[in-house]
Amino acid sequence: MTITVPKPLAEEMYRRMQLIRRFEEWVVKLVESNEIAGVTHESVGQEAVAVGVCLALRDDDVITSTHRGHGHIIAKGGNVAHMLAELLGREGGYNKGRGGSMHIADMALGIFGANGIVTAGCPMACGTAYAFKRRGQDRVAASFFGDGGVNHGLFHEALNLAAIWALPVVFVCENNGYAITTPIASVTKVELYTRAAAYGMPGEAVDGMDVQAVYEATRRAVERARAGAGPSLIECRTYRFVGHYTAERFMKLDYRSDEEIVAWRKRDAIPAWSKRLGEAGLWRADDQRRCDAAVERELDQAVAIARQSPWPSADTALDHVYARTYPGLPAQGFE
Amino acid sequence: MTITVPKPLAEEMYRRMQLIRRFEEWVVKLVESNEIAGVTHESVGQEAVAVGVCLALRDDDVITSTHRGHGHIIAKGGNVAHMLAELLGREGGYNKGRGGSMHIADMALGIFGANGIVTAGCPMACGTAYAFKRRGQDRVAASFFGDGGVNHGLFHEALNLAAIWALPVVFVCENNGYAITTPIASVTKVELYTRAAAYGMPGEAVDGMDVQAVYEATRRAVERARAGAGPSLIECRTYRFVGHYTAERFMKLDYRSDEEIVAWRKRDAIPAWSKRLGEAGLWRADDQRRCDAAVERELDQAVAIARQSPWPSADTALDHVYARTYPGLPAQGFE
Amino acid sequence: MSRQLRYLQAMNEAYHQEMERDSAMIILGEDIRGNLRGETRGLLAKFGPERVLDTPISEAAFVGFGTGAAMAGLRPIVQFQIASLVYLAFDQLVNNAAKMRLMMGGQATVPVTYTVMASGARNGLAGQHADNPYPYFLHAGIKTVCAASAYDAKGLLISAIREDDPVAFFAPAACLALRGEVPEEAYAIPFGVGEIKRPGSDVTVVAVGHLVPEAIQVADSFATEGISVQVWDPRSLLPLDKDGLCAAAARTGRVVIYDDTNRTCGFAAEVAALLAERVFGALKAPIKRITRADAPIAFSAPLEKAALPGPERLGAAIRVVCG
Amino acid sequence: MSRQLRYLQAMNEAYHQEMERDSAMIILGEDIRGNLRGETRGLLAKFGPERVLDTPISEAAFVGFGTGAAMAGLRPIVQFQIASLVYLAFDQLVNNAAKMRLMMGGQATVPVTYTVMASGARNGLAGQHADNPYPYFLHAGIKTVCAASAYDAKGLLISAIREDDPVAFFAPAACLALRGEVPEEAYAIPFGVGEIKRPGSDVTVVAVGHLVPEAIQVADSFATEGISVQVWDPRSLLPLDKDGLCAAAARTGRVVIYDDTNRTCGFAAEVAALLAERVFGALKAPIKRITRADAPIAFSAPLEKAALPGPERLGAAIRVVCG
Ligand SMILES: Cc1ncc(C[n+]2csc(CCOP(=O)(O)OP(=O)(O)O)c2C)c(N)n1
Ligand SMILES: Cc1ncc(C[n+]2csc(CCOP(=O)(O)OP(=O)(O)O)c2C)c(N)n1
Ligand SMILES: [Mg+2]
Ligand SMILES: [Mg+2]
């Protein structure tokens, strides 16, 4: 369990994981205080996947994300104040309050959107990768989706497209064991990564609680993609420590045993990585504390900024539907 | 290349293949004389697949078919007069003239319909197989689709469903090398049958020009399915000797070379099977001729019957849309 | 006699009573066993895993599965966890299940009920989860009902289940928590029969789903102004009770259609077109539509509200046609 | 000056000219290279395999691919070989491509053109291949055009391609063999501007696609009866030229809508509703819709004909509103 990445990167891995964790905890608070409306899916427990993947990408690479996207966006460098403003529905949010949790995007950072439809981002990542390839750029698109996604027709069609056209895409399956309440083993008979073979692309499974393992696997896939050798599938085995969405805690569901949750929580990637940093002599006792404190400050400030951001004005409700409008388009709901 | 099936079955294989071939030739004539409207997809060259599969099924088993369905329907025992009446759009057709070439069905014979949408029959076969299973019947559903179908999302979703619920389905891929003008190798990087592994089901490729090989492979898959051991995928390697549809001969397309067509025509399953029957001492010189003549008579009569069948009356155009209608439903296009 | 149930409980009771009555019935969809909202409570325990199926995330395939199972003699309920998932199965719905019987010349019978859960907007669901896709079903000729109350939910769901054709049952998000009187015994509300939910003589409001209770409130509020507002609920959108609709509209001569689907080619368009054709002579004012704007629903509350039909706009429209 | 081209040749010329103009353009779909009908002739040879892509049979994925490519700066044309294939990509069309820009607060620009080939019925296409699915696009808010002539095909296709939003271009099966005058140079027909295809003063026929030439014939035939029939073609269905439509309708006070989509919630319903709202006072007769029946198209010729709108029915409707 040695650390193979340089110290600054190792520290950044910790920082981003911690930022995600605490961000999600803020989200839960803001949902419970009714400041965030709608449905949010927290990625608590899965931070190592988001961070391991995104830190293996360049800034000009692209990701497509999912309904459980906060972690991916932070890991790709997303601004937490803009994210929180979005979650609060404010004009200063990433999407000017139009998108909310399931649609956060930052095109400038290569974040081509969270998406509320399972695997909907997969074919879009293919198209984006094709644009890179056609322009002779060595950029890569990484596409996140859950274990629930691997049974969807779009997964199949997208992986096949990427394979036949040797597109620079890295397909990242976050296998957290469940699609809402449905255990993956009840809906799939094979190890997920083995499906790569059906498209003639490499596939591998990796410990999703080990940020460095995720990072290394992604690096290999990214290098392959940049070199023009085509797509890969990486299955990251992880777990969500919390419910499918914030509301779940009040729903008394029993699809997971307490023992299972406890066992996975013991493998929490964040303290594990801090411990390894310490054991490798890269971190001293208070390095983590300093880093954690900075994360807290960043989030406190972000929440404050977000809360101060103005509400969108109702008379702009029909803006941004089209790049070009025409008289009477979009139609109002009344005359 | 010995013959392992009993003589009556071997003869019936020949007879059904020949019936399909000559049926399709009649269809082309009737299209060219403008007696058949619309678009018909002939299965000339692929007869061994339809017959090998369907003769391995029981009468109470079910098939779902494709846009190229005439062969499957004849192989499953379909009545050629009712088929031709359907193609001529007559009330005496299988579907009372409502369906035409791409929708012929005979629920009583377990023919759950040709279908104009690629792979659309696959999930329906799953549902049918589930009904059998739930009722404790040992019946099986076989689902035909082309090489073009294996890249469709529905293929993926249906095979996965069948696998996880161990449904008695045999998925039959008729790999004739092309989806219209698109060579399978340009859109798929792997051998098609290997995709079975992605669902945890057995897959195998078989020579689709050898009716007995198709029959044997199907038998194995059917026995598995009847025994409750779940679905299988069989890839039958075959070729269509003619265009994608009747109209193609006037379209000057050049996606296949003449040499390729000639090479495959040399492997024509029908004379090959007759020859094997002779070599095995099962057939004497004029056995084939007798059989062929019977086929001709059957078709001549069928065409005559079909031509005499009455046209549907225009005032029944909105019948059969619903099992139960209501005032004003379905709505006319005028008031 | 006056037992009160929530909408979801009414659905749950319909599921239980019908599945008990007919062993050919099965129910399938995502997280049916997990029972997130309550409408599938107890089904697994009572009917077992063979009749209560959790599917993979494969909407197209499980709809096709339902079609095949129905053709082979079962009576499936196919549940969509959220309304916009119907798009993923659209071909299997509109180009297969809905057409199978005609294409086969009457050979196939396809008794499937699609329950479309939580349709329409609800506080922060944003662009992809706020659609109300019933106009697509209507255009495709699929029988469709939308229940506005717990009572209607049970009765319309039972009718849907007993129908021998594909039927879509829409359960609007904004209705799921409603409570109301629901008889214990199984009862069926006939298709093609609308209901005057509130009588009135000056103007008819045609309202659907969660907009029915809203429309009744608005109607009540007009009593003080001396404007008598009738609220008519079609209940089944296809078949539509055209005679009942025309009678209701002709009685008042003034009509406002209050519907939470996109405006263009939406349900309100059909109602307006029908009336412009059939009761033209009885109309005293232009037919008004108060609908959703033709736009994806934005996340932020003020934007969301601005794009949806609302009681203020309904009120304004009533004033215009009566003024 | 009066060069005649077929409809498919006009499309082909638009493809060539626009792809030449803008190297960001690509075209993809099934059998594009094989060029079954003629509209993609010569593209592979001129623009090479990187810009002219044959896809696997994966409609949902290749639509999503188009969305992603567009967001990343390309300008894809995504061609549907037959109209009903749009159903297989319906989620990617209506719940993704169409909503992306709003959901992202304006960050994404999605310049994709969907060419929907051979829509509508044509002699024996039967249940699954005869749909005319543009009302689904209209309801979803996707910009949509339908060209009735070779001239309009080139001009509307070029406008569609230059638009920075998703646009569906419908090429009706019954139009593909039409010939007409088509200028050589590239030209754009603006969206949202309808056209009076035949002037007249007694009744307005609103006709779409292949029904435009049919309507003109019917109109001509009424000249002898002394009934003056105006034929108005919206050309772009969304944006719809509402002012032009209302002006045309108000001028005659009598309207028949002649549209080959299912009746319920179809395009004719929208037009009728719009007129019942906006020009109610100017109407002299009920608004008539002559549409397809709400039924899958049966294969057999007499049944097919009975379910489709036809010139006899249009003529009868004209007589009723003028009588
Ligand atoms: C195509 C589709 N089907 C169903 C849903 C409803 N839904 C939202 S999240 C979810 C579970 C997704 O599971 P998984 O892909 O494993 O991701 P996870 O939630 O575990 O991160 C479902 C079924 C959806 N959003 N999209
Ligand atoms: C889902 C779908 N996409 C496209 C089409 C148009 N189409 C009809 S047949 C065909 C080719 C099918 O190829 P294959 O599955 O190999 O069958 P084959 O024609 O070779 O028998 C296509 C693309 C269709 N009918 N359905
Ligand atoms: Mg999961
Ligand atoms: Mg093929």
PDB file of N, CA, C and O in Angstrom, chain B residues 13 16-17 20 24 43 45-57 63 65 68-77 142 144 172 174 208 210-211 214-215 218 236 238:
ATOM      1  N   MET B  13     -37.232 -31.084 -43.586  1.00  0.00           N
ATOM      2  CA  MET B  13     -36.298 -29.961 -43.645  1.00  0.00           C
ATOM      3  C   MET B  13     -36.158 -29.477 -45.087  1.00  0.00           C
ATOM      4  O   MET B  13     -36.219 -28.286 -45.365  1.00  0.00           O
ATOM      5  N   ARG B  16     -39.501 -27.783 -46.319  1.00  0.00           N
ATOM      6  CA  ARG B  16     -39.778 -26.427 -45.818  1.00  0.00           C
ATOM      7  C   ARG B  16     -38.796 -25.410 -46.404  1.00  0.00           C
ATOM      8  O   ARG B  16     -39.166 -24.292 -46.724  1.00  0.00           O
ATOM      9  N   MET B  17     -37.550 -25.826 -46.567  1.00  0.00           N
ATOM     10  CA  MET B  17     -36.588 -24.881 -47.163  1.00  0.00           C
ATOM     11  C   MET B  17     -37.000 -24.538 -48.585  1.00  0.00           C
ATOM     12  O   MET B  17     -36.986 -23.383 -49.000  1.00  0.00           O
ATOM     13  N   ILE B  20     -39.983 -22.267 -48.670  1.00  0.00           N
ATOM     14  CA  ILE B  20     -39.611 -20.869 -48.394  1.00  0.00           C
ATOM     15  C   ILE B  20     -39.006 -20.234 -49.638  1.00  0.00           C
ATOM     16  O   ILE B  20     -39.404 -19.146 -50.070  1.00  0.00           O
ATOM     17  N   GLU B  24     -40.693 -17.130 -51.632  1.00  0.00           N
ATOM     18  CA  GLU B  24     -40.059 -15.823 -51.794  1.00  0.00           C
ATOM     19  C   GLU B  24     -39.979 -15.462 -53.279  1.00  0.00           C
ATOM     20  O   GLU B  24     -40.129 -14.287 -53.649  1.00  0.00           O
ATOM     21  N   SER B  43     -36.036 -13.760 -47.755  1.00  0.00           N
ATOM     22  CA  SER B  43     -35.034 -14.483 -46.969  1.00  0.00           C
ATOM     23  C   SER B  43     -34.311 -15.531 -47.815  1.00  0.00           C
ATOM     24  O   SER B  43     -33.775 -16.493 -47.276  1.00  0.00           O
ATOM     25  N   GLY B  45     -31.741 -17.645 -49.372  1.00  0.00           N
ATOM     26  CA  GLY B  45     -30.375 -17.914 -48.932  1.00  0.00           C
ATOM     27  C   GLY B  45     -30.313 -18.277 -47.456  1.00  0.00           C
ATOM     28  O   GLY B  45     -29.391 -18.940 -47.009  1.00  0.00           O
ATOM     29  N   GLN B  46     -31.300 -17.832 -46.690  1.00  0.00           N
ATOM     30  CA  GLN B  46     -31.282 -18.016 -45.241  1.00  0.00           C
ATOM     31  C   GLN B  46     -32.235 -19.109 -44.755  1.00  0.00           C
ATOM     32  O   GLN B  46     -32.499 -19.229 -43.560  1.00  0.00           O
ATOM     33  N   GLU B  47     -32.714 -19.932 -45.703  1.00  0.00           N
ATOM     34  CA  GLU B  47     -33.767 -20.888 -45.357  1.00  0.00           C
ATOM     35  C   GLU B  47     -33.355 -21.881 -44.281  1.00  0.00           C
ATOM     36  O   GLU B  47     -34.170 -22.305 -43.447  1.00  0.00           O
ATOM     37  N   ALA B  48     -32.074 -22.268 -44.290  1.00  0.00           N
ATOM     38  CA  ALA B  48     -31.640 -23.304 -43.346  1.00  0.00           C
ATOM     39  C   ALA B  48     -31.751 -22.830 -41.903  1.00  0.00           C
ATOM     40  O   ALA B  48     -31.957 -23.632 -40.983  1.00  0.00           O
ATOM     41  N   VAL B  49     -31.623 -21.525 -41.705  1.00  0.00           N
ATOM     42  CA  VAL B  49     -31.716 -21.015 -40.334  1.00  0.00           C
ATOM     43  C   VAL B  49     -33.153 -21.149 -39.839  1.00  0.00           C
ATOM     44  O   VAL B  49     -33.422 -21.711 -38.770  1.00  0.00           O
ATOM     45  N   ALA B  50     -34.075 -20.593 -40.632  1.00  0.00           N
ATOM     46  CA  ALA B  50     -35.479 -20.645 -40.222  1.00  0.00           C
ATOM     47  C   ALA B  50     -35.916 -22.080 -39.957  1.00  0.00           C
ATOM     48  O   ALA B  50     -36.522 -22.395 -38.925  1.00  0.00           O
ATOM     49  N   VAL B  51     -35.573 -22.963 -40.883  1.00  0.00           N
ATOM     50  CA  VAL B  51     -36.055 -24.347 -40.781  1.00  0.00           C
ATOM     51  C   VAL B  51     -35.339 -25.109 -39.671  1.00  0.00           C
ATOM     52  O   VAL B  51     -35.966 -25.829 -38.882  1.00  0.00           O
ATOM     53  N   GLY B  52     -34.030 -24.939 -39.586  1.00  0.00           N
ATOM     54  CA  GLY B  52     -33.278 -25.622 -38.525  1.00  0.00           C
ATOM     55  C   GLY B  52     -33.771 -25.235 -37.148  1.00  0.00           C
ATOM     56  O   GLY B  52     -33.921 -26.076 -36.253  1.00  0.00           O
ATOM     57  N   VAL B  53     -34.059 -23.964 -36.967  1.00  0.00           N
ATOM     58  CA  VAL B  53     -34.548 -23.503 -35.663  1.00  0.00           C
ATOM     59  C   VAL B  53     -35.968 -24.000 -35.407  1.00  0.00           C
ATOM     60  O   VAL B  53     -36.255 -24.618 -34.381  1.00  0.00           O
ATOM     61  N   CYS B  54     -36.849 -23.766 -36.352  1.00  0.00           N
ATOM     62  CA  CYS B  54     -38.267 -24.019 -36.064  1.00  0.00           C
ATOM     63  C   CYS B  54     -38.589 -25.499 -35.955  1.00  0.00           C
ATOM     64  O   CYS B  54     -39.481 -25.888 -35.198  1.00  0.00           O
ATOM     65  N   LEU B  55     -37.848 -26.327 -36.679  1.00  0.00           N
ATOM     66  CA  LEU B  55     -38.115 -27.766 -36.556  1.00  0.00           C
ATOM     67  C   LEU B  55     -37.575 -28.319 -35.239  1.00  0.00           C
ATOM     68  O   LEU B  55     -37.930 -29.424 -34.839  1.00  0.00           O
ATOM     69  N   ALA B  56     -36.765 -27.553 -34.570  1.00  0.00           N
ATOM     70  CA  ALA B  56     -36.307 -27.975 -33.241  1.00  0.00           C
ATOM     71  C   ALA B  56     -37.273 -27.529 -32.146  1.00  0.00           C
ATOM     72  O   ALA B  56     -37.058 -27.799 -30.970  1.00  0.00           O
ATOM     73  N   LEU B  57     -38.318 -26.829 -32.558  1.00  0.00           N
ATOM     74  CA  LEU B  57     -39.327 -26.374 -31.597  1.00  0.00           C
ATOM     75  C   LEU B  57     -40.551 -27.277 -31.638  1.00  0.00           C
ATOM     76  O   LEU B  57     -40.798 -27.958 -32.631  1.00  0.00           O
ATOM     77  N   ILE B  63     -42.468 -18.311 -31.507  1.00  0.00           N
ATOM     78  CA  ILE B  63     -41.368 -17.528 -32.090  1.00  0.00           C
ATOM     79  C   ILE B  63     -41.783 -16.055 -32.202  1.00  0.00           C
ATOM     80  O   ILE B  63     -42.953 -15.732 -32.319  1.00  0.00           O
ATOM     81  N   SER B  65     -40.545 -12.872 -34.753  1.00  0.00           N
ATOM     82  CA  SER B  65     -39.836 -12.769 -36.016  1.00  0.00           C
ATOM     83  C   SER B  65     -39.490 -11.314 -36.339  1.00  0.00           C
ATOM     84  O   SER B  65     -39.674 -10.418 -35.505  1.00  0.00           O
ATOM     85  N   ARG B  68     -37.738  -9.578 -41.909  1.00  0.00           N
ATOM     86  CA  ARG B  68     -37.451 -10.621 -42.901  1.00  0.00           C
ATOM     87  C   ARG B  68     -38.046 -11.932 -42.387  1.00  0.00           C
ATOM     88  O   ARG B  68     -37.324 -12.888 -42.105  1.00  0.00           O
ATOM     89  N   GLY B  69     -39.364 -11.984 -42.308  1.00  0.00           N
ATOM     90  CA  GLY B  69     -40.001 -13.031 -41.517  1.00  0.00           C
ATOM     91  C   GLY B  69     -40.657 -14.179 -42.261  1.00  0.00           C
ATOM     92  O   GLY B  69     -41.029 -15.172 -41.644  1.00  0.00           O
ATOM     93  N   HIS B  70     -40.806 -14.068 -43.597  1.00  0.00           N
ATOM     94  CA  HIS B  70     -41.577 -15.112 -44.299  1.00  0.00           C
ATOM     95  C   HIS B  70     -41.048 -16.508 -43.986  1.00  0.00           C
ATOM     96  O   HIS B  70     -41.815 -17.438 -43.755  1.00  0.00           O
ATOM     97  N   GLY B  71     -39.725 -16.641 -44.015  1.00  0.00           N
ATOM     98  CA  GLY B  71     -39.125 -17.954 -43.798  1.00  0.00           C
ATOM     99  C   GLY B  71     -39.446 -18.517 -42.425  1.00  0.00           C
ATOM    100  O   GLY B  71     -39.774 -19.697 -42.274  1.00  0.00           O
ATOM    101  N   HIS B  72     -39.362 -17.656 -41.423  1.00  0.00           N
ATOM    102  CA  HIS B  72     -39.636 -18.125 -40.057  1.00  0.00           C
ATOM    103  C   HIS B  72     -41.062 -18.653 -39.946  1.00  0.00           C
ATOM    104  O   HIS B  72     -41.328 -19.654 -39.293  1.00  0.00           O
ATOM    105  N   ILE B  73     -41.962 -17.939 -40.601  1.00  0.00           N
ATOM    106  CA  ILE B  73     -43.377 -18.266 -40.457  1.00  0.00           C
ATOM    107  C   ILE B  73     -43.689 -19.580 -41.174  1.00  0.00           C
ATOM    108  O   ILE B  73     -44.376 -20.449 -40.637  1.00  0.00           O
ATOM    109  N   ILE B  74     -43.136 -19.735 -42.352  1.00  0.00           N
ATOM    110  CA  ILE B  74     -43.324 -21.006 -43.067  1.00  0.00           C
ATOM    111  C   ILE B  74     -42.669 -22.139 -42.280  1.00  0.00           C
ATOM    112  O   ILE B  74     -43.241 -23.212 -42.104  1.00  0.00           O
ATOM    113  N   ALA B  75     -41.485 -21.888 -41.783  1.00  0.00           N
ATOM    114  CA  ALA B  75     -40.772 -22.935 -41.042  1.00  0.00           C
ATOM    115  C   ALA B  75     -41.538 -23.362 -39.800  1.00  0.00           C
ATOM    116  O   ALA B  75     -41.503 -24.517 -39.386  1.00  0.00           O
ATOM    117  N   LYS B  76     -42.259 -22.425 -39.187  1.00  0.00           N
ATOM    118  CA  LYS B  76     -43.029 -22.760 -37.972  1.00  0.00           C
ATOM    119  C   LYS B  76     -44.366 -23.394 -38.326  1.00  0.00           C
ATOM    120  O   LYS B  76     -45.164 -23.695 -37.444  1.00  0.00           O
ATOM    121  N   GLY B  77     -44.595 -23.580 -39.633  1.00  0.00           N
ATOM    122  CA  GLY B  77     -45.825 -24.263 -40.025  1.00  0.00           C
ATOM    123  C   GLY B  77     -46.905 -23.342 -40.590  1.00  0.00           C
ATOM    124  O   GLY B  77     -48.048 -23.766 -40.795  1.00  0.00           O
ATOM    125  N   ALA B 142     -38.548 -18.730 -29.042  1.00  0.00           N
ATOM    126  CA  ALA B 142     -37.342 -18.443 -29.828  1.00  0.00           C
ATOM    127  C   ALA B 142     -37.525 -17.082 -30.481  1.00  0.00           C
ATOM    128  O   ALA B 142     -38.590 -16.787 -31.014  1.00  0.00           O
ATOM    129  N   PHE B 144     -36.003 -14.412 -33.216  1.00  0.00           N
ATOM    130  CA  PHE B 144     -35.092 -14.153 -34.343  1.00  0.00           C
ATOM    131  C   PHE B 144     -34.728 -12.672 -34.419  1.00  0.00           C
ATOM    132  O   PHE B 144     -35.558 -11.804 -34.145  1.00  0.00           O
ATOM    133  N   VAL B 172     -31.923 -16.171 -31.475  1.00  0.00           N
ATOM    134  CA  VAL B 172     -31.329 -16.630 -32.722  1.00  0.00           C
ATOM    135  C   VAL B 172     -30.905 -15.431 -33.558  1.00  0.00           C
ATOM    136  O   VAL B 172     -31.745 -14.684 -34.064  1.00  0.00           O
ATOM    137  N   GLU B 174     -29.507 -14.153 -36.882  1.00  0.00           N
ATOM    138  CA  GLU B 174     -29.247 -14.520 -38.272  1.00  0.00           C
ATOM    139  C   GLU B 174     -28.209 -13.559 -38.813  1.00  0.00           C
ATOM    140  O   GLU B 174     -28.549 -12.471 -39.266  1.00  0.00           O
ATOM    141  N   GLY B 208     -24.858 -21.432 -40.694  1.00  0.00           N
ATOM    142  CA  GLY B 208     -26.261 -21.214 -41.046  1.00  0.00           C
ATOM    143  C   GLY B 208     -26.638 -21.743 -42.409  1.00  0.00           C
ATOM    144  O   GLY B 208     -27.801 -21.632 -42.805  1.00  0.00           O
ATOM    145  N   ASP B 210     -26.104 -24.897 -43.024  1.00  0.00           N
ATOM    146  CA  ASP B 210     -26.251 -26.330 -42.744  1.00  0.00           C
ATOM    147  C   ASP B 210     -27.465 -26.509 -41.836  1.00  0.00           C
ATOM    148  O   ASP B 210     -27.411 -26.275 -40.631  1.00  0.00           O
ATOM    149  N   VAL B 211     -28.555 -26.944 -42.442  1.00  0.00           N
ATOM    150  CA  VAL B 211     -29.815 -26.989 -41.696  1.00  0.00           C
ATOM    151  C   VAL B 211     -29.707 -27.904 -40.483  1.00  0.00           C
ATOM    152  O   VAL B 211     -30.273 -27.635 -39.426  1.00  0.00           O
ATOM    153  N   VAL B 214     -27.830 -26.185 -37.613  1.00  0.00           N
ATOM    154  CA  VAL B 214     -28.703 -25.225 -36.929  1.00  0.00           C
ATOM    155  C   VAL B 214     -29.693 -25.967 -36.039  1.00  0.00           C
ATOM    156  O   VAL B 214     -29.921 -25.597 -34.884  1.00  0.00           O
ATOM    157  N   TYR B 215     -30.237 -27.021 -36.592  1.00  0.00           N
ATOM    158  CA  TYR B 215     -31.210 -27.821 -35.841  1.00  0.00           C
ATOM    159  C   TYR B 215     -30.584 -28.366 -34.555  1.00  0.00           C
ATOM    160  O   TYR B 215     -31.162 -28.254 -33.474  1.00  0.00           O
ATOM    161  N   THR B 218     -29.953 -25.675 -31.989  1.00  0.00           N
ATOM    162  CA  THR B 218     -31.209 -25.211 -31.400  1.00  0.00           C
ATOM    163  C   THR B 218     -31.758 -26.242 -30.428  1.00  0.00           C
ATOM    164  O   THR B 218     -32.234 -25.894 -29.344  1.00  0.00           O
ATOM    165  N   CYS B 236     -26.217 -17.719 -36.211  1.00  0.00           N
ATOM    166  CA  CYS B 236     -26.244 -18.549 -37.416  1.00  0.00           C
ATOM    167  C   CYS B 236     -25.620 -17.754 -38.551  1.00  0.00           C
ATOM    168  O   CYS B 236     -26.142 -16.704 -38.932  1.00  0.00           O
ATOM    169  N   THR B 238     -24.979 -16.864 -42.097  1.00  0.00           N
ATOM    170  CA  THR B 238     -25.730 -17.112 -43.317  1.00  0.00           C
ATOM    171  C   THR B 238     -25.551 -15.949 -44.277  1.00  0.00           C
ATOM    172  O   THR B 238     -24.653 -15.111 -44.084  1.00  0.00           O
TER     173      THR B 238
END
